[in-house]
Each structure stands twice: as structure tokens, then as C-alpha cells.
mmCIF file of C-alpha atoms and ligand atoms in Angstrom:
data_model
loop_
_atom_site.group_PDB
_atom_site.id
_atom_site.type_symbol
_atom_site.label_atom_id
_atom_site.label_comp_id
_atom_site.label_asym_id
_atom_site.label_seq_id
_atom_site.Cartn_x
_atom_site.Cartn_y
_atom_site.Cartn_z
ATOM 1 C CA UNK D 1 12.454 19.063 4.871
ATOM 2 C CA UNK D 2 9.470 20.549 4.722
ATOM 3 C CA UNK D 3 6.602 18.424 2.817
ATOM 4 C CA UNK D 4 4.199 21.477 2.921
ATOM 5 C CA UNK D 5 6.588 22.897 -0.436
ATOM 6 C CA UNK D 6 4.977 19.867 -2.749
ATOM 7 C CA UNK D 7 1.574 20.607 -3.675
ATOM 8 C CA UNK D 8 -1.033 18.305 -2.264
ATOM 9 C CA UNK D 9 -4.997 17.762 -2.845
ATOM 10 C CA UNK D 10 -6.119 16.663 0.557
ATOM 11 C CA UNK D 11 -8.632 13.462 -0.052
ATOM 12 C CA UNK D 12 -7.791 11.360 3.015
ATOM 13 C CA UNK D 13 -9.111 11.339 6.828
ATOM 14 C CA UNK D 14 -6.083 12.172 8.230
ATOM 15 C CA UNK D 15 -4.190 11.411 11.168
ATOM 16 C CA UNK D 16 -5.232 7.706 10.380
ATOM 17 C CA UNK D 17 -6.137 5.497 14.191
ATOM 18 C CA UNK D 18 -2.769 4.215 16.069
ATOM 19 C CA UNK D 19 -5.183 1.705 17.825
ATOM 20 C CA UNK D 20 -3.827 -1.540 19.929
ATOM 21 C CA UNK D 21 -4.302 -4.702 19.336
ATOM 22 C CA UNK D 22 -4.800 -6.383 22.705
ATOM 23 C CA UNK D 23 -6.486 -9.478 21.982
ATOM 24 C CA UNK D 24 -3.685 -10.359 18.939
ATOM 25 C CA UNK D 25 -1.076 -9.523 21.264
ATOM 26 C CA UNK D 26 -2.161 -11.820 23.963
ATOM 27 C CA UNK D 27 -3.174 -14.814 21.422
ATOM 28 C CA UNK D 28 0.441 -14.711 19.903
ATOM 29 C CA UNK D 29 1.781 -14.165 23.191
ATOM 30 C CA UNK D 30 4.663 -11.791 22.401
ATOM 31 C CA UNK D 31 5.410 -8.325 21.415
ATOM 32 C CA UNK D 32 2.663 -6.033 21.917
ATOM 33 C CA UNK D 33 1.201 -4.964 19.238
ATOM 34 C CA UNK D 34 -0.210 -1.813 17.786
ATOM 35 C CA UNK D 35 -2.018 -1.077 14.369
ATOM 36 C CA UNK D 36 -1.689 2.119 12.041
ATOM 37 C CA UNK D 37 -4.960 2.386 10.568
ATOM 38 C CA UNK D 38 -4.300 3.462 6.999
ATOM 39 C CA UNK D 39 -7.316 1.053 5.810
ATOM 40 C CA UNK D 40 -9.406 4.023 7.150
ATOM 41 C CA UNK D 41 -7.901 6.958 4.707
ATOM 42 C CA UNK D 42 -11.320 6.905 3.691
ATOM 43 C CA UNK D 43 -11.503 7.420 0.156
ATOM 44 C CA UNK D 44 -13.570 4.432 -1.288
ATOM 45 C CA UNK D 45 -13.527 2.580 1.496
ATOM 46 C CA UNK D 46 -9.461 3.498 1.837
ATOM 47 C CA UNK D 47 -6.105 2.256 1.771
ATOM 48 C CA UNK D 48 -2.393 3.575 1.272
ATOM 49 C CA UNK D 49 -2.598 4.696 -2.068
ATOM 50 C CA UNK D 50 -5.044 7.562 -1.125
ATOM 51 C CA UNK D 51 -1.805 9.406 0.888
ATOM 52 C CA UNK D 52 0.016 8.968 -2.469
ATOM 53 C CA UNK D 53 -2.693 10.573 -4.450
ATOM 54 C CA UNK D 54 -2.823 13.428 -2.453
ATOM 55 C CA UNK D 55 0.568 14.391 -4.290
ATOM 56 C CA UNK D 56 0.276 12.888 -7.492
ATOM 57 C CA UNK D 57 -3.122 13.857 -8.065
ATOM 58 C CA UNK D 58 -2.035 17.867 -7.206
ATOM 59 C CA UNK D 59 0.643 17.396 -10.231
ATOM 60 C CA UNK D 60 -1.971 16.186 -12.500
ATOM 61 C CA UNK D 61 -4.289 19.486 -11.736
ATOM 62 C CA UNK D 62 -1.362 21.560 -11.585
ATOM 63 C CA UNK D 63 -0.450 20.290 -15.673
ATOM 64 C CA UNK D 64 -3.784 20.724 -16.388
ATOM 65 C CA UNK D 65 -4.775 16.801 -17.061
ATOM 66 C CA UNK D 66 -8.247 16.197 -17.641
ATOM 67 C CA UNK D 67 -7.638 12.808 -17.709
ATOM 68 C CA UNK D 68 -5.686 10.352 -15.715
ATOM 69 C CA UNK D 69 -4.663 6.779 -16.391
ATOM 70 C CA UNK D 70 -3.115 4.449 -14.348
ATOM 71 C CA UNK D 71 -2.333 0.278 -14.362
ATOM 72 C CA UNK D 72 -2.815 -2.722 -11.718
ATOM 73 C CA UNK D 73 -3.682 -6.193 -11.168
ATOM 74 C CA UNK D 74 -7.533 -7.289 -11.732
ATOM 75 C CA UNK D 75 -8.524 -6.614 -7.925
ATOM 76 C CA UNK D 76 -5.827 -3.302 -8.139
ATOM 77 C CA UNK D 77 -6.671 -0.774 -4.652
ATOM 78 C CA UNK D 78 -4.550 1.326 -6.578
ATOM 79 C CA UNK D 79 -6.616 1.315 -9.568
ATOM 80 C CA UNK D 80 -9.754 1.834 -7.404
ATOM 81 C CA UNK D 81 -8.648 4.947 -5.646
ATOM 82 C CA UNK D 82 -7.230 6.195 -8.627
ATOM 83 C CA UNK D 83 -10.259 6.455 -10.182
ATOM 84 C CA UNK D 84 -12.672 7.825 -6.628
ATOM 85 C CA UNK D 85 -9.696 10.623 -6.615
ATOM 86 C CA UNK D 86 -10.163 11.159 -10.648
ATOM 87 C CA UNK D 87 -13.886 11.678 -9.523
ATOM 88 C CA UNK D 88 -13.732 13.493 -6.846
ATOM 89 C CA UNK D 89 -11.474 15.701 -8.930
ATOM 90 C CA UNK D 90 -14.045 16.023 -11.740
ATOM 91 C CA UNK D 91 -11.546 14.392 -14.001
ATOM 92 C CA UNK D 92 -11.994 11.324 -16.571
ATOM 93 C CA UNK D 93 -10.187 8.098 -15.251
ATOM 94 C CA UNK D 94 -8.732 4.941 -17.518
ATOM 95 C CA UNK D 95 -7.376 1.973 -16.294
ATOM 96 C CA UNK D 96 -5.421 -0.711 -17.824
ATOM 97 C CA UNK D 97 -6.259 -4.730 -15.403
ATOM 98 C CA UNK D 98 -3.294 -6.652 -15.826
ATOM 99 C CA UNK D 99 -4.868 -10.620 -15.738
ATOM 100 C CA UNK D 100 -2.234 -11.365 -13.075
ATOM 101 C CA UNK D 101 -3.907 -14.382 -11.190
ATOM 102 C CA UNK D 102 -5.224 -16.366 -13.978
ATOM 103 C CA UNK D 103 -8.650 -16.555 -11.701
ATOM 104 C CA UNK D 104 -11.281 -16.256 -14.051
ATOM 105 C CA UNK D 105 -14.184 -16.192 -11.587
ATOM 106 C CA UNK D 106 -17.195 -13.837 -11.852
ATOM 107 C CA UNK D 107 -16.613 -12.091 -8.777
ATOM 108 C CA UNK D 108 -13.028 -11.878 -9.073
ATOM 109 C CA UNK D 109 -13.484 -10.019 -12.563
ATOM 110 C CA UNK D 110 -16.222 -7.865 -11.428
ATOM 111 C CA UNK D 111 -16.806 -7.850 -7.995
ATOM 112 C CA UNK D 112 -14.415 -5.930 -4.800
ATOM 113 C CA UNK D 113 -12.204 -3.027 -6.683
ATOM 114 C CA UNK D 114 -13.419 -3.556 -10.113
ATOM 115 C CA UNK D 115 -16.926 -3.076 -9.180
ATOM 116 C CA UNK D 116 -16.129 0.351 -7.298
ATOM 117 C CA UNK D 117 -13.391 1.220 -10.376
ATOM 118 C CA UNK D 118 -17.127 1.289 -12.481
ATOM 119 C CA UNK D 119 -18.678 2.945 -9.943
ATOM 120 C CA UNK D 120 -16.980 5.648 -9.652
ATOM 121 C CA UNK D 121 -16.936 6.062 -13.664
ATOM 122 C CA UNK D 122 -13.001 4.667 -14.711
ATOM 123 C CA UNK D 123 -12.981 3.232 -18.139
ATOM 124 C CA UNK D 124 -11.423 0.202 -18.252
ATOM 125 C CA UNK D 125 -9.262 -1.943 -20.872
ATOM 126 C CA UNK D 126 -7.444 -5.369 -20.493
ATOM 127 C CA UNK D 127 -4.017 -7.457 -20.843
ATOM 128 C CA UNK D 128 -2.737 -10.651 -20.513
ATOM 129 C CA UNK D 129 -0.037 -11.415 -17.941
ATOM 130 C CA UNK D 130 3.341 -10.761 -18.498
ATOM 131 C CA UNK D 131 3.198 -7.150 -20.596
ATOM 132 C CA UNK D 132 5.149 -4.174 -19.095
ATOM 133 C CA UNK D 133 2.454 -2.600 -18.027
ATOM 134 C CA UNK D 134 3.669 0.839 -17.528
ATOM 135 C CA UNK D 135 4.381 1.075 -20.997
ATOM 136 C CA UNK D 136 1.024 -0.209 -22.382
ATOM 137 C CA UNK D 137 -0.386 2.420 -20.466
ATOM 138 C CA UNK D 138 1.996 5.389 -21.399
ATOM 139 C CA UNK D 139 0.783 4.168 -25.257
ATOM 140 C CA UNK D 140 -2.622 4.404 -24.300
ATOM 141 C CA UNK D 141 -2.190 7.887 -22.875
ATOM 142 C CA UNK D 142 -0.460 8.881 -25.954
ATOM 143 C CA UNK D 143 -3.597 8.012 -28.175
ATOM 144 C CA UNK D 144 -5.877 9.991 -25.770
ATOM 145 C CA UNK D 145 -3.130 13.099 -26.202
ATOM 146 C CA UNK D 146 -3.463 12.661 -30.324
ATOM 147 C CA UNK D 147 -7.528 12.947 -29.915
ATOM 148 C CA UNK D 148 -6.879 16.333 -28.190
ATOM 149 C CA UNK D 149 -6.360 15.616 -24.505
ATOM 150 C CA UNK D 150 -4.268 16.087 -21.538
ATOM 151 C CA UNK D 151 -3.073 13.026 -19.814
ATOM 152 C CA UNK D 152 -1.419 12.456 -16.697
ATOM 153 C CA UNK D 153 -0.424 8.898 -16.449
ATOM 154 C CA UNK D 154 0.192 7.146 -13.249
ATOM 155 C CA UNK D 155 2.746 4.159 -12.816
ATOM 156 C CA UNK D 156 1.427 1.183 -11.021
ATOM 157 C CA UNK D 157 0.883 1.365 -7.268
ATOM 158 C CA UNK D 158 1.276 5.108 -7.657
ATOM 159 C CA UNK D 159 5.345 4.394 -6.542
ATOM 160 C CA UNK D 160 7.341 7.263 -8.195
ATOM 161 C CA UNK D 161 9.045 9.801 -5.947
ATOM 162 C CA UNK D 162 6.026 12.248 -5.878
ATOM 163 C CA UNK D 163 3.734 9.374 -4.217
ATOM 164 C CA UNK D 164 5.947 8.310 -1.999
ATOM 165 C CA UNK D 165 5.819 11.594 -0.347
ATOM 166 C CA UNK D 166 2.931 10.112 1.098
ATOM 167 C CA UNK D 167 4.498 8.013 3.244
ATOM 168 C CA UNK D 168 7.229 10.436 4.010
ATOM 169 C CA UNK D 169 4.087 12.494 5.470
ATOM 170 C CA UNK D 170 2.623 9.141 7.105
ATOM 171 C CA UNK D 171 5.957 8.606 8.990
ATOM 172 C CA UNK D 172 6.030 11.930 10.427
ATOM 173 C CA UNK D 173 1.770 10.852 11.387
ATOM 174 C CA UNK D 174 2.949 8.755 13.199
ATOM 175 C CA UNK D 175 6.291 9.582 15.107
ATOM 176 C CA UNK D 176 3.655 12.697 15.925
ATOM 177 C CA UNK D 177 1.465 10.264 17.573
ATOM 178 C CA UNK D 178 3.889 8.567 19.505
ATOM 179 C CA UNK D 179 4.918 11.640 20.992
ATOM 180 C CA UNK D 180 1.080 12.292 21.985
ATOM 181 C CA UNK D 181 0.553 9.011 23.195
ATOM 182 C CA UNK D 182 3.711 8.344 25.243
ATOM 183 C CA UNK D 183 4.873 5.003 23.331
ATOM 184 C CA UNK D 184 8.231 4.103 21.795
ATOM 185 C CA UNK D 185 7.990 1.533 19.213
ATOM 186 C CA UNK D 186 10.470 -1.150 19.088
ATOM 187 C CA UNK D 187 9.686 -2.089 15.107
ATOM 188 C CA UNK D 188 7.258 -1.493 12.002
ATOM 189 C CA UNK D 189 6.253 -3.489 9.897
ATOM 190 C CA UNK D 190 4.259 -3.371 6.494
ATOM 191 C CA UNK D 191 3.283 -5.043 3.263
ATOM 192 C CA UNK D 192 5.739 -3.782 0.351
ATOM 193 C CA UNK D 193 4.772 -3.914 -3.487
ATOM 194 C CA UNK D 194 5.360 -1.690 -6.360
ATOM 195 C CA UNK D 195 7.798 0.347 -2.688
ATOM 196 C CA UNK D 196 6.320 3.223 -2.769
ATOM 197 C CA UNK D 197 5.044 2.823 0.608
ATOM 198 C CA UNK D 198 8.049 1.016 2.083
ATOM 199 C CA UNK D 199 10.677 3.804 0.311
ATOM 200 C CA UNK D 200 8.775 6.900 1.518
ATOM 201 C CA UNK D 201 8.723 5.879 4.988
ATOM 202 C CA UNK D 202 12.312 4.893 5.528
ATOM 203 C CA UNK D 203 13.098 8.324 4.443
ATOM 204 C CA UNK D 204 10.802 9.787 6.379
ATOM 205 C CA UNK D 205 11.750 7.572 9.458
ATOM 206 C CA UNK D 206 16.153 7.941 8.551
ATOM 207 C CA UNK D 207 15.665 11.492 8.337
ATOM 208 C CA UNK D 208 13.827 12.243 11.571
ATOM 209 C CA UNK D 209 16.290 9.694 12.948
ATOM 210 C CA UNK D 210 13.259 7.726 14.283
ATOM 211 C CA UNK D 211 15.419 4.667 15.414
ATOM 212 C CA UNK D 212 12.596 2.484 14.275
ATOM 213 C CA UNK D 213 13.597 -0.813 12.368
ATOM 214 C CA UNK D 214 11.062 -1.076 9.378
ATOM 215 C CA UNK D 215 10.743 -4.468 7.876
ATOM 216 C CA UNK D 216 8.389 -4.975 4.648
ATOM 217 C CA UNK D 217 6.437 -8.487 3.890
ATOM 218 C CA UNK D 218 6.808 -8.615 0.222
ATOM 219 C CA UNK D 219 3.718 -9.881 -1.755
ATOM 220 C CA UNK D 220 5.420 -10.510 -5.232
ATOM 221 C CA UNK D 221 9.333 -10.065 -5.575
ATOM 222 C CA UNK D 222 11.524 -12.570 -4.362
ATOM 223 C CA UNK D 223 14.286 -10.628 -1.353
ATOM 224 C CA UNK D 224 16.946 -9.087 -3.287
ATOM 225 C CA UNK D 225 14.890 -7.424 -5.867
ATOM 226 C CA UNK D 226 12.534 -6.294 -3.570
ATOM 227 C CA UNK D 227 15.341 -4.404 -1.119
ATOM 228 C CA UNK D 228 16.535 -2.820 -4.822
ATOM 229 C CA UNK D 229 13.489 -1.740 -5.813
ATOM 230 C CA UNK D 230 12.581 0.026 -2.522
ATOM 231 C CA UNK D 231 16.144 1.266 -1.722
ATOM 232 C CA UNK D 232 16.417 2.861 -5.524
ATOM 233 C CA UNK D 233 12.854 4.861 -5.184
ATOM 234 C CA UNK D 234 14.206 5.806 -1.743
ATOM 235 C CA UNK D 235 17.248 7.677 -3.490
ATOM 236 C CA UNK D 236 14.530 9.387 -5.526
ATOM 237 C CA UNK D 237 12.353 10.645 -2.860
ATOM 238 C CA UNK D 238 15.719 11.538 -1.009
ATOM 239 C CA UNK D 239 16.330 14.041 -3.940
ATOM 240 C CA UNK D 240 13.419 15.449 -3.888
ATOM 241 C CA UNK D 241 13.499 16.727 -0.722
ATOM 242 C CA UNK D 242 17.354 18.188 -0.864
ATOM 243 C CA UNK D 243 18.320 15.234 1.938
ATOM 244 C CA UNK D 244 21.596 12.702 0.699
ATOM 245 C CA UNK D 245 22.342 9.663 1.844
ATOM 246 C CA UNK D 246 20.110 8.953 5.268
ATOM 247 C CA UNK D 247 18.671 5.507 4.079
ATOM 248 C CA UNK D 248 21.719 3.380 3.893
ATOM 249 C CA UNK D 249 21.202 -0.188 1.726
ATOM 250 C CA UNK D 250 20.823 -1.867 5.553
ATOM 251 C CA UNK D 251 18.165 0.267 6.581
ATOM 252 C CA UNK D 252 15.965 -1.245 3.467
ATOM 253 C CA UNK D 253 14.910 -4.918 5.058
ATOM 254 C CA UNK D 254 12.381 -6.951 2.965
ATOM 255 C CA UNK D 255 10.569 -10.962 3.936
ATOM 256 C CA UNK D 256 9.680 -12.415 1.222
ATOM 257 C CA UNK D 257 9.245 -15.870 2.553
ATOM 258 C CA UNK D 258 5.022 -15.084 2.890
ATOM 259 C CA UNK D 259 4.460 -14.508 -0.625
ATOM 260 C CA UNK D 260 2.965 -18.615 -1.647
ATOM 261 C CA UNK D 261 2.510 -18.994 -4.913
ATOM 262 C CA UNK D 262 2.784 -15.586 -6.294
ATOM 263 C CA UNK D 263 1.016 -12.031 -6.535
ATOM 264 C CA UNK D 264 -2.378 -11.665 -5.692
ATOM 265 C CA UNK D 265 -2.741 -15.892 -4.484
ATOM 266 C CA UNK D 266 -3.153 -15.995 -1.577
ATOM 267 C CA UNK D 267 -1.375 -18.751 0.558
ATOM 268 C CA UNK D 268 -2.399 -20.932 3.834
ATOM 269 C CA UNK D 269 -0.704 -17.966 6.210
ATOM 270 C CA UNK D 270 -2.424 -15.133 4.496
ATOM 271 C CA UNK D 271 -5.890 -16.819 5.191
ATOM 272 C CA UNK D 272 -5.255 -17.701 8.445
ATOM 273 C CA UNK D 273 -3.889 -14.260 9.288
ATOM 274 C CA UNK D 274 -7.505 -12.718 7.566
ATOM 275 C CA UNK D 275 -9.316 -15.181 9.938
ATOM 276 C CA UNK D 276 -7.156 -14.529 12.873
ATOM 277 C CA UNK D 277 -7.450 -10.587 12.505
ATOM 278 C CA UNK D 278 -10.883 -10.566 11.918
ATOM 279 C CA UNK D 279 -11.629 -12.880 14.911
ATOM 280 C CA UNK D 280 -9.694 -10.785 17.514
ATOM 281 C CA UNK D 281 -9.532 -7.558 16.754
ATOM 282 C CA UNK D 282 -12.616 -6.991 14.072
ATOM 283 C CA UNK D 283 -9.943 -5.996 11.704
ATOM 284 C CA UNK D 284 -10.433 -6.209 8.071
ATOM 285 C CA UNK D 285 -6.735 -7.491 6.075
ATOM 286 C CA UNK D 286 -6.792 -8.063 2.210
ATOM 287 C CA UNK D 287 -5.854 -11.256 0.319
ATOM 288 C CA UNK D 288 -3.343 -9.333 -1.567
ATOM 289 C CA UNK D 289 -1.415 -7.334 0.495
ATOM 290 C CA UNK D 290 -2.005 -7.247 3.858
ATOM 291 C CA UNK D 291 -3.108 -10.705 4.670
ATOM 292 C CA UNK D 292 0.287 -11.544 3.565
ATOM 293 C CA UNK D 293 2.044 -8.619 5.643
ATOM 294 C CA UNK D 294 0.070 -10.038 8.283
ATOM 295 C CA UNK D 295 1.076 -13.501 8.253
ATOM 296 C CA UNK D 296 4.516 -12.148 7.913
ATOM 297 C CA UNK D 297 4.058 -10.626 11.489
ATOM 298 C CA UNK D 298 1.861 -13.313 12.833
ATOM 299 C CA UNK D 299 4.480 -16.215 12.143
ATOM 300 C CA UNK D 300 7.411 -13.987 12.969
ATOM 301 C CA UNK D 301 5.783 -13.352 16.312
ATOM 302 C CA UNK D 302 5.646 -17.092 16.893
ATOM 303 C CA UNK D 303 9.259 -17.721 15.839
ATOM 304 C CA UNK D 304 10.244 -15.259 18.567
ATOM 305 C CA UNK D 305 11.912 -12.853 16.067
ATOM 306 C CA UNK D 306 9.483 -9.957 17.856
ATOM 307 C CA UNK D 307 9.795 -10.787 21.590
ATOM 308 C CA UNK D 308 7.498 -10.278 24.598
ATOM 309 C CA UNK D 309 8.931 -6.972 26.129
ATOM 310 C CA UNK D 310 8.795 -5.315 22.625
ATOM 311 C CA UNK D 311 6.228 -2.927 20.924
ATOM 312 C CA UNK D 312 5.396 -3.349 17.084
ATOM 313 C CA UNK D 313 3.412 -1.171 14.787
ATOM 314 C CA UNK D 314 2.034 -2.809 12.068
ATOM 315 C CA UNK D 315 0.853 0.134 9.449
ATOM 316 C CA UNK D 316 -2.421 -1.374 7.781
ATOM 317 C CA UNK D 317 -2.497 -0.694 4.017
ATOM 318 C CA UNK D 318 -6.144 -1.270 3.280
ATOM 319 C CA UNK D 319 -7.305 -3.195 0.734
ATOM 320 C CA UNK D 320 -10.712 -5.402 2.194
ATOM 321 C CA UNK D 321 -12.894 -4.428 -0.360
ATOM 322 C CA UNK D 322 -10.963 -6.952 -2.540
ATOM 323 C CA UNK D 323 -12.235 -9.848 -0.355
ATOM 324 C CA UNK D 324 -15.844 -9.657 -1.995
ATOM 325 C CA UNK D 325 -13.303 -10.370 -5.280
ATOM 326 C CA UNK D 326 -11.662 -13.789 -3.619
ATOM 327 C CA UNK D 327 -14.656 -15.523 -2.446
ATOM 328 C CA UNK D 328 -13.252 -18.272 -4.005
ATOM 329 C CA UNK D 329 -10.920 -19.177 -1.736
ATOM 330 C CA UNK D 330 -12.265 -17.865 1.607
ATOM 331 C CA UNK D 331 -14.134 -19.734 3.846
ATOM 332 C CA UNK D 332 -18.451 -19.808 3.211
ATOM 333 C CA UNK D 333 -20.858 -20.777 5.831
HETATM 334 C C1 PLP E 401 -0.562 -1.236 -2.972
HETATM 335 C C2 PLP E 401 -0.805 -1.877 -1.660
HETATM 336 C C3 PLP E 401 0.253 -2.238 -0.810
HETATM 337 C C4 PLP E 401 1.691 -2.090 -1.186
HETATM 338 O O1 PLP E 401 2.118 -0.761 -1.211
HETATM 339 P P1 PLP E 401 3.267 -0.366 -2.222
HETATM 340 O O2 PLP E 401 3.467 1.078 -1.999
HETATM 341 O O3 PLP E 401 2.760 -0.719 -3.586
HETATM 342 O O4 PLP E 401 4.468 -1.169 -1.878
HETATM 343 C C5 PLP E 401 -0.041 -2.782 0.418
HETATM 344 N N1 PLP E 401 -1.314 -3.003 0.788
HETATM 345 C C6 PLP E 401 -2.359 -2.683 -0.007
HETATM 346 C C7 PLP E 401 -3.712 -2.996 0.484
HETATM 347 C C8 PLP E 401 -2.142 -2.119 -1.258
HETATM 348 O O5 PLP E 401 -3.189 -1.831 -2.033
#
């Protein structure tokens, strides 16, 4: 496979930091434990849909778009660095804020991602919970197409097969960096959502035979839907790039015992696991995403299910901006 045949826009500081953790490690008292930096992609203030853009966005110059829409959650990263890319681009950017949370909030409505979605110039429009949102947006772009424009519309968390070449490129980062730095990683471990992430690096990691047991902390689906969703976009990616059949239905492992009382609430673990990164290793986690990935590590650390003797890398999808957005229920001086 080679990735360079898909045409990318390159937006992101790239190779991310493969930085250890030393002071997490020896609090939990287990596996040692690393940290893929993909908070620090760098576009408005980063995250892990920026690697995704790279290859979506390239499609949407390539058909000639002049405007892009995409949909998300209130505090959507997605939606935020959909619409810095749409800038940087020169192109117009419309987003459709699914009321997920029910939080109604000032800063929760304006502050963290929406804040920087204005910023950077996205237009934005509302819905209620519950709506496929994918398909209120597809209408939307089809009333920008009758007024005489070209859309290119972007389904949530940017997880089709073209984004998650992002994270086929992100696996082959980092199995590049563990070459350079001499270490063999026992597991991985990341938040999963809308997959993308999750989908394009098991290919990437199956088809460079990386012997590197991914497991995703899901944030929203319960197990079994979860594993589906990521194993299905998987097959997709796998197409694209002319491989068949590496990622087996076993290889795609999803938790979903961290997610509390749904998307984008944050439960006890997640908020201990913001407060317990921040405290030891001056590392920013979400409320969303990887606060929850994090407490998915944190406890399974504790439980013994990673063991002292073993080596994790835990791939950091961004997202902190979004605190300034949950101030609600973080702790205040
Ligand atoms: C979107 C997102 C995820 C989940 O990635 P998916 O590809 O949607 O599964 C994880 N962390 C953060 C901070 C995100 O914004």
C-alpha cells in the first residue's frame, strides 16, 4: 500500500510526540506507559480529526467545493477543525450542533469548540437530539447546491474510508518511531467514536503485521455495535487500498464499560482521569473523548489487565479546548 497515491492537503505538525509518561506509570504502578501526542496536530489547538482532513479536505479541492459542511455534537472537535481546515483552505464552512447533552449552559453553548467554530468563520445551524444527522446535513448541502454552489459534505467525525486514511498514515507514524526509538509496544489503546480513528489504524497496524493489540474505550455505543461499526469502516478502508481480509472481526476489540451516562457526560472516571493526567504528566484529556479513553486505561491498569513488565501506548486524540465548554462539572477553585 502506498498512502502517497490518495491526495492529501498537509495541515498537521507531523510526526506527532511519542513522549513517556513516567510519573502515570509509577502512580498506577504497572505497565509503562507511553503517550502518542495527536492533541498536538496543531491545527486549532489539534486533535485526530486534523490527520483525517488532510484526505478529505484534498477530495473537496480536488471536486472543486467551495463550501464544506459537516455535523457534531455541541462541543464537536470535529466540527472545529473542520471549519480552521475550511479556512485555511479559503473555503466557506457550515455546521449542523446536534443538542446531544441536554446542557444548556452558557459556556457549554458558546464557549471551547463553538467559540473557535465562530472564530474561524463556520456558519452554524441547530437540532434537537435524536435526528440522523448525516442526513439533515446532506439536505442542507443540497439547498446550498440549488443557490449555485459546490458542496462537499462531511459525515460526522470525518469517519468514511477517505478519513480514515489518516490513521492508516498515523499507524505507520508510529511503528516508524518505534523503530527510531528502540521500543516494542505490548498494546494501544484509544478513545473510539464515529471509528474512524479506531478502523484506520487496525488496518494500518494488520497490514504491516505490527503485532500490536489495539483496544478502543468507547464514548457512546454500547460493545457490540461499537466492534460493528469499526470492523465495517475497516472493510472500507481495506478496499481502498487493494488489501482483503487483514483485520479479522477479533482484531476489532472495543470497552465500553467507561462511557457513564452517555455521549459527551462525563462520568466520575473520566474526571478523575482529567485530574490525574493533568497532575502528573501536565497533560491536557477532554471530557468527551479522551478523559473517558483515559479512565478506560487508568482503571484497567489497576485491575491488572495491563501488567508491570508491559509497555502501552495510549494515542491522545485531542480535544482540551472543550474543557472551557464543561466548566460545569469540573472542579473551580
Ligand atoms: C472524534 C474524537 C475521538 C474519536 O475518534 P473517532 O474517529 O470519531 O472514533 C476521540 N477523541 C477526540 C478528542 C475526538 O474529537
Amino acid at each position: 500500500m502506498q498512502l502517497s497515491r490518495f491526495p492529501r492537503i498537509r495541515m498537521g505538525h507531523m510526526p506527532t510526540p511519542l513522549e513517556h509518561m513516567p510519573r502515570l506509570s509509577a502512580l498506577l504502578g504497572g505497565p509503562e506507559i507511553w503517550i502518542k501526542r495527536d492533541d498536538c496536530t496543531g491545527l486549532s489547538t489539534g486533535g485526530n480529526k486534523t490527520r483525517k482532513l488532510e484526505f478529505l479536505m484534498a477530495e473537496a479541492v480536488a471536486m472543486g467545493a467551495d463550501i464544506v459542511l459537516t455535523q457534531g455534537a455541541t462541543q464537536s472537535n470535529h466540527a472545529r477543525q473542520t471549519a480552521a481546515a475550511a479556512a485555511k483552505l479559503g473555503m466557506d464552512c457550515h455546521i449542523l450542533l446536534e443538542d446531544r447533552t441536554g446542557y444548556n449552559e452558557p459556556n457549554y453553548r458558546m464557549n471551547g469548540n463553538v467559540l473557535l467554530d465562530v472564530l474561524h468563520g463556520a456558519t452554524i445551524e441547530h437540532r434537537g437530539p435524536g435526528l440522523d444527522m448525516n442526513a439533515e446535513m446532506f439536505a442542507v448541502a443540497e439547498t446550498f447546491r440549488a443557490k449555485g454552489r459546490t458542496p462537499y459534505a462531511i459525515v460526522g467525525g470525518g469517519s468514511n474510508a477517505t478519513g480514515a486514511l489518516g490513521y492508516v498514515n498515523c499507524a505507520l507514524e508510529l511503528l516508524g518511531q518505534t523503530v527510531e526509538k528502540d521500543l516494542v509496544f505490548d498494546h494501544m489503546v484509544t478513545a473510539t467514536g464515529s471509528a474512524g480513528t479506531h478502523a484506520g489504524l487496525i488496518v494500518g497496524l494488520k497490514a504491516l503485521n505490527a503485532q500490536l493489540p489495539l483496544l478502543g474505550i468507547g464514548v457512546r455505543a454500547p460493545q457490540e455495535t461499537q466492534e460493528g461499526n469499526v470492523f465495517k469502516l475497516a472493510q472500507a478502508v481495506e478496499e481502498k487500498l487493494g488489501l482483503q481480509g487483514v483485520v479479522k472481526r477479533a482484531d476489532v476489540v472495543a470497552n465500553c464499560d467507561y462511557i457513564g451516562k452517555g455521549y459527551g457526560i462525563p462520568a466520575e472516571s473520566t474526571l478523575e482521569a482529567i485530574d490525574l493526567f493533568a497532575r502528573t504528566e501536565a497533560i491536557l484529556l477532554d471530557p468527551v473523548y479522551s478523559g473517558k479513553g483515559g479512565a478506560g486505561l487508568i482503571d484497567l491498569c489497576r485491575k491488572g489487565h495491563f501488567k508491570k513488565g508491559e509497555r502501552i501506548v495510549f494515542l491522545h486524540t485531542g480535544g482540551a479546548i472543550g474543557l472551557t465548554g464543561y466548566t460545569h462539572v469540573l472542579p473551580h477553585a
